[in-house]
Amino acid sequence: MDDLLVEFLTETNEAIAELDVEIVKLEQNPNDPKLIGSIFRLVHAIKGTCGFLGLPRLEQLAHAAENVLGKFRDRELEVTPQAAYLTLAVAEYFRDQGLDVLCMMDSVTRFAMAQREIGLSVGEPPTTKGYPPSVFGELPRLLERAGPGAAKGSITGLFTVLVEGDDHNEPIADAVRGILDGHIVLDRAIAERGRYPAINVLRSISRTMPGCNSPPENELVLRARGLLAAYEDMAEMIRLGAYRAGSDPRTDEAIRYQPALEAFLGQLPDEHSSLDDAYAGLGRILE
């Protein structure tokens, strides 16, 4: 049985990788029958293997996905913005059972673009960068469904936003920032210099993190962000060699800590650490 499980995991990983590619294609060509049929067959194969190996929970999940895909394939359903609401409705069902649900949606931008087409087709005037007012009404209706339940259970939502031309103040990104409890900004420039994950710490923020941390942990975070901000303010002058050591003690301190902080923010795909270990490592750097 162990050999069968290993083979199943290997084949399933390959199928999921293929699914990822097919779903990206489907985003570009919604309702393409060949793509939907291909995705259906991959999920059907996973379901069959789960049944053979006696993995009922995975089999039920694959069966549910197969039923939905079957409706898309048979033209009973179409890919529309309502699929986003369906995703949150499913998450709410499990939350109301007392479970803590992780809901991931890629992407809110595509949802907004689909809603824009609907709004324009019914005669709404384009306002902010071509988006009609209904788009900005629908965003909170969708996103604010994540969060804690009335009694128990919760939904933690991870929603991606694609920004146009690296403009983080474009309408959709700006609206979503005002609704959610925090945002993680991925920066092309950081990726280009080879540091992954390419998170811009200074442009990312969490409104809930300070309440989850202890006071010493919050002090560590504030000090690290302050050093990163001080370095960023003078980065251009430092690269050009125009900054003279000793001109500003705060900048001198930031330059001294920069290599260690930059290394700390990088992480390999197979590298893992607990939250406690991460704070301990940050504390050692800032001692």
mmCIF file of N, CA and C in Angstrom, residues 186-201 261-271:
data_model
loop_
_atom_site.group_PDB
_atom_site.id
_atom_site.type_symbol
_atom_site.label_atom_id
_atom_site.label_comp_id
_atom_site.label_asym_id
_atom_site.label_seq_id
_atom_site.Cartn_x
_atom_site.Cartn_y
_atom_site.Cartn_z
ATOM 1 N N LEU A 186 4.039 42.478 -3.726
ATOM 2 C CA LEU A 186 5.157 41.854 -4.426
ATOM 3 C C LEU A 186 5.762 42.878 -5.372
ATOM 4 N N ASP A 187 7.082 42.964 -5.361
ATOM 5 C CA ASP A 187 7.781 44.025 -6.083
ATOM 6 C C ASP A 187 8.659 43.424 -7.174
ATOM 7 N N ARG A 188 8.427 43.865 -8.414
ATOM 8 C CA ARG A 188 9.196 43.351 -9.553
ATOM 9 C C ARG A 188 10.696 43.623 -9.380
ATOM 10 N N ALA A 189 11.046 44.798 -8.859
ATOM 11 C CA ALA A 189 12.462 45.161 -8.707
ATOM 12 C C ALA A 189 13.173 44.219 -7.735
ATOM 13 N N ILE A 190 12.479 43.801 -6.668
ATOM 14 C CA ILE A 190 13.077 42.872 -5.703
ATOM 15 C C ILE A 190 13.283 41.513 -6.354
ATOM 16 N N ALA A 191 12.308 41.078 -7.155
ATOM 17 C CA ALA A 191 12.454 39.798 -7.855
ATOM 18 C C ALA A 191 13.612 39.843 -8.837
ATOM 19 N N GLU A 192 13.787 40.977 -9.498
ATOM 20 C CA GLU A 192 14.847 41.095 -10.512
ATOM 21 C C GLU A 192 16.243 41.033 -9.895
ATOM 22 N N ARG A 193 16.357 41.398 -8.623
ATOM 23 C CA ARG A 193 17.666 41.277 -8.000
ATOM 24 C C ARG A 193 17.856 39.935 -7.290
ATOM 25 N N GLY A 194 16.869 39.041 -7.432
ATOM 26 C CA GLY A 194 17.039 37.655 -7.019
ATOM 27 C C GLY A 194 16.669 37.335 -5.598
ATOM 28 N N ARG A 195 15.933 38.220 -4.942
ATOM 29 C CA ARG A 195 15.521 37.920 -3.567
ATOM 30 C C ARG A 195 14.057 37.466 -3.575
ATOM 31 N N TYR A 196 13.839 36.231 -3.111
ATOM 32 C CA TYR A 196 12.492 35.677 -3.055
ATOM 33 C C TYR A 196 12.192 35.204 -1.638
ATOM 34 N N PRO A 197 10.925 35.322 -1.191
ATOM 35 C CA PRO A 197 9.794 35.945 -1.888
ATOM 36 C C PRO A 197 10.011 37.441 -2.058
ATOM 37 N N ALA A 198 9.570 37.968 -3.199
ATOM 38 C CA ALA A 198 9.858 39.359 -3.563
ATOM 39 C C ALA A 198 8.868 40.309 -2.898
ATOM 40 N N ILE A 199 8.811 40.270 -1.572
ATOM 41 C CA ILE A 199 7.864 41.085 -0.811
ATOM 42 C C ILE A 199 8.500 42.416 -0.451
ATOM 43 N N ASN A 200 7.799 43.482 -0.778
ATOM 44 C CA ASN A 200 8.236 44.818 -0.375
ATOM 45 C C ASN A 200 7.665 45.072 1.021
ATOM 46 N N VAL A 201 8.518 44.907 2.020
ATOM 47 C CA VAL A 201 8.068 44.980 3.412
ATOM 48 C C VAL A 201 7.521 46.365 3.746
ATOM 49 N N LEU A 261 19.620 42.095 7.159
ATOM 50 C CA LEU A 261 18.161 42.154 7.007
ATOM 51 C C LEU A 261 17.723 41.646 5.636
ATOM 52 N N GLU A 262 18.487 41.988 4.606
ATOM 53 C CA GLU A 262 18.157 41.518 3.254
ATOM 54 C C GLU A 262 18.246 39.992 3.192
ATOM 55 N N ALA A 263 19.274 39.419 3.808
ATOM 56 C CA ALA A 263 19.413 37.957 3.830
ATOM 57 C C ALA A 263 18.285 37.318 4.634
ATOM 58 N N PHE A 264 17.889 37.965 5.731
ATOM 59 C CA PHE A 264 16.819 37.445 6.581
ATOM 60 C C PHE A 264 15.491 37.383 5.819
ATOM 61 N N LEU A 265 15.237 38.358 4.948
ATOM 62 C CA LEU A 265 13.965 38.420 4.217
ATOM 63 C C LEU A 265 13.888 37.410 3.080
ATOM 64 N N GLY A 266 15.020 36.852 2.653
ATOM 65 C CA GLY A 266 15.017 35.844 1.593
ATOM 66 C C GLY A 266 14.719 34.465 2.149
ATOM 67 N N GLN A 267 14.084 33.615 1.340
ATOM 68 C CA GLN A 267 13.731 32.267 1.780
ATOM 69 C C GLN A 267 13.682 31.335 0.575
ATOM 70 N N LEU A 268 14.320 30.182 0.689
ATOM 71 C CA LEU A 268 14.301 29.188 -0.379
ATOM 72 C C LEU A 268 12.971 28.433 -0.358
ATOM 73 N N PRO A 269 12.571 27.832 -1.485
ATOM 74 C CA PRO A 269 11.274 27.131 -1.535
ATOM 75 C C PRO A 269 11.151 26.011 -0.507
ATOM 76 N N ASP A 270 12.256 25.326 -0.209
ATOM 77 C CA ASP A 270 12.195 24.212 0.742
ATOM 78 C C ASP A 270 12.653 24.604 2.143
ATOM 79 N N GLU A 271 12.756 25.901 2.387
ATOM 80 C CA GLU A 271 13.203 26.392 3.694
ATOM 81 C C GLU A 271 11.986 26.721 4.557
#
